[in-house]
Amino acid sequence: MKLTLKIWRQKNADAQGKFVDYQIDGIDGDMSFLEMLDVLNEQLVAKGEDTVEFDHDCREGICGSCSLQINGEPHGPEKLVATCQLHMRSFKDGDTIVIEPFRAKAFPVIKDLVVDRSSFDRIQQAWGYISVNTSGNTIDANTIPVEKAKADDSFNAATCIGCGACVAACKNASAMLFTSAKVSQYALLPQGRVEATERVKAMVRQMDLEGFGNCTNTGACEIECPKGISLENIARMNREFMGATTKS
Amino acid sequence: MSVLDSHIPEGPLAQKWTNHKNNINLVNPANKRNIDIIVIGTGLAGGSAAATLAELGYNVKTFCYQDSPRRAHSIAAQGGINASKNYQGDGDSDYRLFYDTVKGGDYRSREANVYRLAEVSGNIIDQCVAQGVPFAREYGGYLDNRSFGGVLVSRTFYAKGQTGQQLLLGAYAAMNRQINRGKIKAFNRHEMMDLVLVDGKARGIIARNLVTGEIERHSAHAVVLASGGYGNVFYLSTNAMGSNVMAAWRAHRRGAFFANPCYTQIHPTCIPVSGDHQSKLTLMSESLRNDGRIWVPKKKEDAEKVRKGELKPTEIKEEDRDYYLERRYPAFGNLVPRDVASRAAKERCDAGFGVNKTGQAVFLDFGSAFERYGKEKAYSSGHKNPSQDEILRLGKEVVEAKYGNLFQMYEKITAQNPYETPMMIYPAVHYTMGGLWVDYNLQTTIPGCYAAGEANFSDHGANRLGASALMQGLADGYFVLPYTIGDYLADDIRTGKIPTDSPEFDAAEKDVKDRIDKLMNAGGKHSVDTYHKKLGHIMWNKCGMARNAEGLKEAIKEIAELREDFWKNVHIPGEANNKNSELEKAGRVADFLELGELFAKDALHRNESCGGHFREEYQTEEGEALRDDENFKYVAAWEFTGNPGDAKLHKEELTFKNIELKTRSYK
Ligand SMILES: Cc1cc2nc3c(=O)[nH]c(=O)nc-3n(C[C@H](O)[C@H](O)[C@H](O)COP(=O)(O)OP(=O)(O)OC[C@H]3O[C@@H](n4cnc5c(N)ncnc54)[C@H](O)[C@@H]3O)c2cc1C
Ligand code: SF4
Ligand code: FES
């Protein structure tokens, strides 16, 4: 396959960025999107040019590092995949592909396609945990049975990889899907119920402080989420939040 | 130091850890506030250690090269984590877990460490459940278990195919709680470049801020290395792209012995290599072997037709299939340990029975599982005479509920639907059992420098059984290190802050800067990846699933030559004081080029076959590994003396008082 790539190049956070065109040839359908970028970078090294910076690590859709806006869509055209799981067989010979970093005020660009998503970390630091001591003096794990359906729902929420596609897809750059997935994971388990009220308040407060927008129920986040995190989580978070704020 | 003291406590095996804890020095809570600890790595080992050390009251700094601690390579672990809870009542116990692990490791691990691991394993599950890790549950609300290769009980706890993710998110949440309390300061997108020793003790690190390129000094009273394994020395592996040996190797160069580097686990169920462009390999969880059956065609003609696409696997009749694991190992069948399953696949493919284009793949078939589960499901829901179609449909549903995400992943990568046609798999480099030598307290040969998780060597011997790395990482981090490090730090309560303006820090920082300059100015024209791929090629062909003396000698020579060429001819674009992933890779590959040589040297000296180390010269007539307990029942710990090829061998003799050494048989 022969392709034209239009890639966002930006030297650092303060520099002005611009699109640069690259021609690339010999791309095989079995290559992943990131392997295609590897091929491009090899060629740039050979020509003595600077390589394109992008984030990646596991390359199997689980670490949440890779984050590209491909032809206007986070992680590209396939549903339920992260960028590293997107294969070049999704494109055609002669295609032009536009590659940009995820865009949101709360995700400043670091360089080229790499953005800073530490706002997600700070939302979780705000109360995205169960306050249990790690000393190992906990009760036997089977002492508190957990309803299977609840455990499964909690697991489904917990599979969020923190990639940020939901934010990038949202016209308001809202982090509701991400935050609600974290809130739900704990809210659904008896272990997490104890401090659920304080948790939801603290996490929502931090989310707002980070400069994420509000949710206007468009649902683009759910469509673009590589892990199929459901909008139900947002509804659950809203219920939890309403409950929490009316209580106090 | 030439004599290795493992500091194994006295007393009977089952009481060693308790006795040790009772006699260990403690640090008064008020004094902990005056003690700083650096933790390199935020995977299961580092994340859990950091959270627990901070919980205890120490000041902790964590480092990781990713943008968030949550992205550490541990996130990718699929199958599960072992614990001897005996919830299934199938006869499990601490002793059995200990026994299986020592046997699985081909009697090349330390008894006392492994027993401790088994002893704390149950606690790990309790801890994680309390933290909100959503493990799989049964309808009654209790935790579910499954079984993994190499054992006959169901002791593996899991969260679908994402156990590592869920456990890591648990440790990350525990870290976040401490970050929120101000007890952990997290340095993400930072890489440890060197270890700083003051008066022979580990007192800090030199790190590079990967965004700005700034070189930073960080001091502490102790340094914990939880930087993961070095499987990426092979270039293609199941590891994350950034997994590297730098932190461990820099410590090795500063005096920490490196143990058993040649012990590498090759995992039998990975997606086969599809072409030259490939950057990494993807694992299909071993749990699939619970239900999938492994086979190749019995007839070479059939195999050839399958390779050419003229015959579909589903068209091959039952009697024309060779379920070679069930044939060779009737007791364990498809559940033999990884080294055995991997070698058996290689043997069949080398003999000409491989089933993909390159001839390097075997089938993992769920046909019988669809049938078995479908019948059961139909029966239990009242259909006593279901049609074949209905059976298959129901069976596929059951399999989907168990392994759905793995099937999906397979389809995404290969563009083949595994519900319709059997999966194809082949072995790939997965895990490294070697690592920094540590004593019972997890201290390396450098005082104050500790190693945990995959970065140390201690618990898995020559082979790692499934679901045991997660267990070891969390055992080290939550339950072992936080105790044992106190014993060392008790002497440091009056030391005060360690200054970073000492000559030792000056010198280490200068070393790091010089090295970066040298890399940036090598003046060549080849990319870092070119070298990494070449190294990987040598490693796979000559130090891979099977090794022999001649190949290893060649490897040693070739790696040394490649290293020399690298330093002359590598080209790194961009700047050192900006984000520069080529420079990051170069630093890591430079260390792999040294480690690779030590790896081959270690493999060459070990004239026996055991676990993940298979020397072709040492095998039985049936092609099974031939161990030599008389001459090689020791840990090989290498001391750096200036050049990896001249590393000096130290031996830690292994004594087995509680287990009888037997030929490992899974027949
Ligand atoms: C695909 C896959 C599936 C697996 N499945 C299972 C399973 O089902 N069960 C099981 O028990 N095991 C499994 N394993 C093995 C297990 O996941 C790993 O052995 C284990 O997670 C390693 O944990 P760790 O904490 O030691 O290191 P890692 O999780 O690798 O963490 C390393 C950390 O060190 C940091 N780091 C590295 N170098 C530096 C440096 N120089 N400076 C700063 N930071 C650095 C990294 O950023 C990272 O935070 C699997 C492994 C793979 C690859
Ligand atoms: S909710 Fe989905 S899109 Fe958003 S961070 Fe999580 S996995 Fe990514
Ligand atoms: S690289 Fe890990 S999710 Fe894509």
XYZ file of N, CA and C in Angstrom, chain A residues 11-12 28 30-31 35 38 42 45 48-51 53 55-60 62-65 80-81 85 87 89 110-111 114-115 117 120-121 124-126 128-142 144-148 151 154-156 158-163 178 182 185-186 189 191, chain B residues 51-52 55 65-71 75-76 78 85 87 123 125-127 129-132 134 137-143 159-160 162 165-166 169 172-174 176-177 179-180 188-189 211 238 240-242 274 277-282 412-415 478-479 527 529 571 573-575 578-582:
450
model
N 7.123 20.810 18.174
C 8.394 20.535 18.838
C 8.260 20.361 20.354
N 7.484 21.208 20.982
C 7.244 21.068 22.423
C 5.953 21.801 22.771
N 1.885 -3.068 4.571
C 1.218 -4.355 4.484
C -0.027 -4.336 5.395
N -1.247 -6.495 7.300
C -1.070 -7.132 8.606
C -0.345 -6.251 9.621
N 0.225 -5.141 9.141
C 0.906 -4.240 10.084
C -0.121 -3.531 10.941
N 2.975 0.054 13.877
C 4.090 -0.507 13.097
C 4.285 0.282 11.803
N 6.278 3.067 12.817
C 7.673 2.614 12.988
C 8.402 2.654 11.647
N 11.684 4.792 10.755
C 12.920 4.195 10.216
C 13.386 5.013 9.007
N 14.831 8.342 10.093
C 16.201 8.197 10.622
C 17.178 8.066 9.457
N 18.010 11.202 8.075
C 18.593 12.155 9.020
C 17.591 13.160 9.562
N 16.296 12.847 9.433
C 15.278 13.773 9.968
C 14.801 13.325 11.349
N 14.133 14.237 12.036
C 13.598 13.898 13.362
C 12.415 12.938 13.242
N 12.388 11.961 14.129
C 11.284 10.994 14.101
C 10.023 11.606 14.711
N 7.169 11.618 17.329
C 6.961 11.085 18.682
C 5.501 10.676 18.872
N 3.004 8.070 21.749
C 3.017 7.253 22.957
C 2.551 5.844 22.657
N 3.209 4.868 23.237
C 2.797 3.478 23.049
C 3.600 2.645 24.019
N 3.109 1.471 24.376
C 3.941 0.564 25.161
C 3.532 -0.892 24.980
N 2.332 -1.275 25.451
C 2.001 -2.705 25.435
C 1.761 -3.216 24.021
N 1.224 -2.370 23.190
C 0.834 -2.734 21.827
C -0.119 -3.923 21.779
N -0.906 -4.079 22.823
C -1.981 -5.056 22.716
C -3.286 -4.537 23.308
N -4.055 -2.704 26.017
C -4.408 -2.810 27.426
C -3.775 -1.726 28.301
N -2.656 -1.136 27.870
C -1.996 -0.179 28.767
C -2.599 1.213 28.662
N -3.233 1.492 27.528
C -3.863 2.802 27.363
C -2.911 3.912 26.945
N -1.672 3.576 26.600
C -0.713 4.626 26.212
C -1.030 5.243 24.865
N -14.125 -0.458 18.993
C -13.627 -1.257 20.114
C -12.157 -1.655 19.998
N -11.358 -0.793 19.403
C -9.912 -1.064 19.405
C -9.132 0.189 19.813
N -4.167 -1.656 18.159
C -4.862 -2.846 17.633
C -5.495 -2.591 16.278
N -5.325 -2.251 12.444
C -4.407 -2.780 11.437
C -4.566 -2.056 10.119
N -5.005 -3.088 7.335
C -6.017 -3.632 6.435
C -7.299 -2.809 6.475
N 2.631 17.556 24.462
C 4.018 17.541 24.931
C 4.958 17.665 23.737
N 4.732 16.845 22.751
C 5.516 16.906 21.516
C 4.788 16.096 20.443
N 2.203 13.347 21.184
C 2.175 12.962 22.599
C 1.493 14.040 23.428
N 0.502 13.638 24.208
C -0.158 14.604 25.084
C 0.023 14.218 26.549
N -1.620 13.384 29.872
C -2.910 12.978 30.433
C -2.850 12.837 31.952
N -5.867 12.742 34.384
C -6.565 11.492 34.739
C -6.011 10.908 36.041
N -4.692 10.961 36.190
C -4.090 10.470 37.434
C -4.620 11.269 38.625
N -7.961 10.335 39.896
C -7.959 9.111 40.704
C -7.290 9.318 42.045
N -6.297 10.211 42.060
C -5.672 10.500 43.351
C -6.657 11.174 44.293
N -7.677 11.822 43.714
C -8.640 12.544 44.547
C -9.466 11.604 45.449
N -10.005 7.927 44.084
C -10.293 6.770 43.241
C -9.729 5.491 43.832
N -10.076 5.235 45.078
C -9.534 4.039 45.751
C -10.415 3.689 46.922
N -10.134 2.530 47.493
C -10.781 2.135 48.741
C -9.739 2.328 49.837
N -10.127 3.002 50.889
C -9.133 3.351 51.916
C -8.822 2.180 52.836
N -8.186 1.182 52.284
C -7.821 0.042 53.125
C -6.309 0.054 53.296
N -5.878 -0.265 54.496
C -4.464 -0.357 54.795
C -3.847 -1.513 53.997
N -2.637 -1.322 53.500
C -2.010 -2.383 52.700
C -1.158 -3.335 53.540
N -1.377 -3.353 54.823
C -0.505 -4.151 55.681
C -0.815 -5.636 55.668
N -1.907 -6.035 55.033
C -2.185 -7.460 54.947
C -3.033 -7.999 56.076
N -3.581 -7.131 56.905
C -4.415 -7.621 58.003
C -5.897 -7.569 57.637
N -6.179 -7.980 56.412
C -7.562 -7.919 55.956
C -8.268 -9.245 56.244
N -9.576 -9.229 56.149
C -10.326 -10.455 56.398
C -10.244 -11.395 55.189
N -10.589 -12.655 55.408
C -10.562 -13.620 54.316
C -11.453 -13.147 53.168
N -10.933 -13.321 51.962
C -11.581 -12.750 50.786
C -13.014 -13.246 50.580
N -13.317 -14.455 51.024
C -14.666 -14.989 50.810
C -15.636 -14.645 51.933
N -17.014 -11.783 52.526
C -18.113 -10.962 51.991
C -18.439 -11.446 50.582
N -19.522 -12.223 50.427
C -19.888 -12.656 49.078
C -20.310 -11.445 48.238
N -20.021 -11.504 46.957
C -20.413 -10.405 46.062
C -21.277 -10.986 44.957
N -22.416 -10.393 44.754
C -23.342 -10.847 43.726
C -22.623 -10.882 42.381
N -22.756 -12.001 41.676
C -21.984 -12.167 40.439
C -22.259 -11.051 39.438
N -20.429 -8.008 40.476
C -18.982 -8.167 40.284
C -18.645 -8.014 38.806
N -18.942 -4.378 37.821
C -17.804 -3.655 38.379
C -16.572 -3.910 37.513
N -16.380 -5.187 37.157
C -15.249 -5.529 36.295
C -15.350 -4.785 34.966
N -16.534 -4.789 34.372
C -16.686 -4.116 33.077
C -16.312 -2.638 33.163
N -14.271 -1.437 35.341
C -12.847 -1.370 35.682
C -11.939 -1.641 34.489
N -12.495 -2.093 33.368
C -11.625 -2.384 32.229
C -11.221 -1.130 31.449
N -11.700 0.027 31.867
C -11.258 1.289 31.250
C -9.733 1.356 31.268
N -9.146 1.682 30.121
C -7.680 1.712 30.052
C -7.107 3.127 30.230
N -7.973 4.092 30.512
C -7.464 5.449 30.766
C -6.791 6.074 29.568
N -7.327 5.780 28.377
C -6.651 6.259 27.170
C -7.007 7.703 26.845
N -14.824 8.417 31.603
C -13.690 7.913 32.368
C -13.979 7.953 33.869
N -14.589 4.795 36.811
C -13.864 4.585 38.066
C -14.815 4.619 39.255
N -16.856 1.304 39.316
C -16.128 0.110 39.733
C -16.250 -0.089 41.242
N -16.080 0.990 41.986
C -16.118 0.874 43.452
C -17.536 0.923 43.992
N -19.327 -2.461 44.377
C -18.824 -3.508 45.274
C -19.101 -3.146 46.737
N -17.297 -3.586 49.200
C -16.081 -3.002 49.789
C -15.972 -1.501 49.507
N 3.283 1.657 47.748
C 2.088 1.953 48.536
C 2.285 1.498 49.984
N 2.830 0.293 50.148
C 2.957 -0.249 51.500
C 4.030 0.487 52.293
N 2.527 3.634 53.344
C 1.548 3.353 54.393
C 2.252 3.221 55.751
N 8.840 4.962 33.436
C 9.086 5.661 32.180
C 7.797 6.015 31.444
N 6.674 5.372 31.799
C 5.397 5.697 31.159
C 4.836 7.011 31.711
N 3.736 7.469 31.116
C 3.155 8.728 31.578
C 2.355 8.551 32.855
N 2.026 7.302 33.195
C 1.277 7.067 34.423
C 1.697 5.721 35.007
N 1.731 5.620 36.343
C 2.110 4.339 36.955
C 1.214 3.193 36.474
N -0.035 3.508 36.149
C -1.000 2.474 35.791
C -0.648 1.760 34.493
N 0.309 2.265 33.709
C 0.584 1.649 32.423
C 1.742 0.659 32.459
N 0.239 -4.587 33.591
C -1.143 -4.379 33.150
C -1.557 -5.424 32.106
N -0.567 -5.977 31.395
C -0.876 -6.861 30.274
C -1.114 -8.310 30.680
N -2.578 -11.677 31.636
C -3.933 -12.083 31.288
C -4.542 -13.107 32.239
N -5.368 -21.147 48.542
C -6.515 -20.949 49.428
C -7.329 -22.222 49.632
N -9.950 -23.035 48.228
C -11.390 -22.763 48.190
C -12.145 -23.875 47.454
N -2.942 -14.320 51.473
C -3.055 -12.943 51.912
C -3.197 -11.947 50.774
N -4.700 -12.375 47.945
C -6.079 -12.354 47.453
C -6.949 -11.547 48.413
N -6.779 -11.777 49.708
C -7.560 -11.021 50.697
C -7.342 -9.524 50.516
N -6.070 -9.169 50.392
C -5.719 -7.754 50.255
C -6.358 -7.140 49.008
N -8.925 -8.178 47.195
C -10.384 -8.106 47.261
C -10.796 -6.913 48.122
N -10.108 -6.711 49.217
C -10.429 -5.563 50.083
C -10.217 -4.245 49.343
N -9.281 -4.236 48.406
C -9.008 -3.015 47.640
C -9.980 -2.814 46.479
N -10.892 -3.777 46.299
C -11.878 -3.611 45.232
C -11.459 -4.195 43.901
N -11.997 -6.551 41.137
C -13.171 -7.363 40.800
C -12.802 -8.705 40.178
N -16.367 -14.195 39.937
C -17.151 -14.788 41.037
C -18.055 -15.894 40.526
N -18.414 -16.777 41.430
C -19.426 -17.780 41.110
C -20.791 -17.217 41.486
N -21.847 -17.939 41.080
C -23.183 -17.417 41.378
C -23.439 -17.235 42.861
N -22.831 -18.068 43.674
C -23.037 -17.940 45.113
C -22.355 -16.723 45.717
N -21.594 -15.991 44.890
C -20.945 -14.795 45.413
C -19.500 -15.004 45.829
N -19.065 -16.273 45.776
C -17.690 -16.547 46.178
C -16.748 -16.485 44.979
N -15.461 -16.426 45.288
C -14.465 -16.284 44.232
C -14.337 -17.556 43.397
N -9.531 -12.405 36.635
C -10.555 -11.422 36.264
C -10.605 -11.477 34.746
N -11.467 -12.331 34.225
C -11.501 -12.636 32.786
C -10.082 -12.814 32.279
N -8.007 -10.364 32.039
C -7.354 -9.094 32.369
C -6.917 -9.031 33.820
N -4.238 -6.416 34.696
C -4.797 -5.065 34.679
C -5.493 -4.765 36.001
N -6.339 -5.678 36.422
C -7.112 -5.407 37.628
C -6.226 -5.355 38.866
N -4.306 -2.090 38.737
C -5.139 -0.944 39.094
C -5.359 -0.910 40.611
N -2.156 0.502 41.964
C -2.113 1.913 41.551
C -3.057 2.746 42.423
N -4.227 2.188 42.723
C -5.166 2.896 43.595
C -4.554 3.069 44.986
N -3.899 2.014 45.464
C -3.250 2.111 46.777
C -2.157 3.183 46.741
N -2.211 5.784 44.729
C -2.896 7.080 44.637
C -3.316 7.587 46.009
N -3.737 6.649 46.826
C -4.147 7.044 48.181
C -2.960 7.672 48.921
N -0.332 9.029 47.426
C 0.042 10.274 46.753
C -0.831 11.405 47.305
N -2.097 11.081 47.462
C -3.044 12.057 48.004
C -2.658 12.467 49.426
N 6.720 10.357 36.967
C 6.396 9.607 35.757
C 7.209 10.173 34.603
N 7.229 9.458 33.483
C 8.079 9.867 32.360
C 9.483 10.241 32.850
N 10.676 14.130 29.275
C 10.021 15.198 28.523
C 11.002 16.324 28.220
N 6.704 -11.000 24.172
C 5.361 -10.557 24.568
C 5.426 -9.332 25.468
N 6.042 -5.464 26.899
C 5.742 -4.131 26.388
C 6.983 -3.599 25.685
N 6.765 -2.681 24.728
C 7.878 -2.192 23.923
C 8.979 -1.540 24.762
N 8.597 -0.883 25.838
C 9.602 -0.159 26.620
C 10.291 -0.996 27.673
N 4.034 -12.841 11.853
C 3.417 -12.796 10.522
C 4.327 -12.177 9.477
N 7.941 -6.859 9.553
C 7.619 -5.567 10.150
C 7.297 -5.693 11.619
N 7.104 -6.927 12.088
C 6.501 -7.104 13.395
C 7.324 -6.506 14.519
N 6.650 -5.806 15.440
C 7.371 -5.129 16.509
C 7.260 -5.871 17.819
N 6.228 -6.687 17.957
C 6.108 -7.455 19.190
C 5.184 -8.645 18.971
N 5.172 -9.541 19.930
C 4.317 -10.715 19.816
C 3.227 -10.654 20.874
N 2.100 -11.226 20.535
C 0.985 -11.177 21.472
C 0.694 -12.564 22.015
N -8.748 -9.728 15.910
C -8.274 -8.407 15.495
C -6.887 -8.512 14.867
N -6.049 -9.314 15.451
C -4.671 -9.373 14.967
C -4.546 -10.198 13.691
N -5.272 -11.318 13.647
C -5.054 -12.229 12.528
C -6.116 -12.110 11.439
N -7.209 -11.421 11.738
C -8.345 -11.334 10.820
C -8.964 -12.706 10.558
N 3.880 -6.192 48.641
C 2.978 -5.941 49.758
C 3.509 -6.531 51.070
N 4.085 -7.713 50.983
C 4.300 -8.458 52.224
C 5.735 -8.804 52.601
N 19.754 3.011 12.382
C 18.804 3.275 13.461
C 19.055 2.329 14.632
N 16.822 0.584 16.127
C 16.073 -0.654 15.886
C 16.846 -1.659 15.032
N 22.790 5.977 14.718
C 22.409 7.380 14.498
C 21.170 7.712 15.309
N 18.579 10.800 15.873
C 18.172 12.143 15.460
C 17.690 12.950 16.660
N 17.369 14.194 16.447
C 16.770 15.024 17.495
C 17.793 15.505 18.510
N 17.263 15.948 19.654
C 18.127 16.545 20.670
C 18.044 15.783 21.972
N 15.229 17.250 24.810
C 13.831 17.314 24.411
C 13.316 15.881 24.499
N 12.025 15.692 24.343
C 11.507 14.326 24.292
C 12.125 13.655 23.078
N 12.731 12.487 23.274
C 13.459 11.851 22.185
C 13.429 10.333 22.362
N 12.448 9.698 21.744
C 12.302 8.263 21.997
C 13.420 7.449 21.351
N 14.063 7.977 20.324
C 15.205 7.245 19.749
C 16.357 7.183 20.754
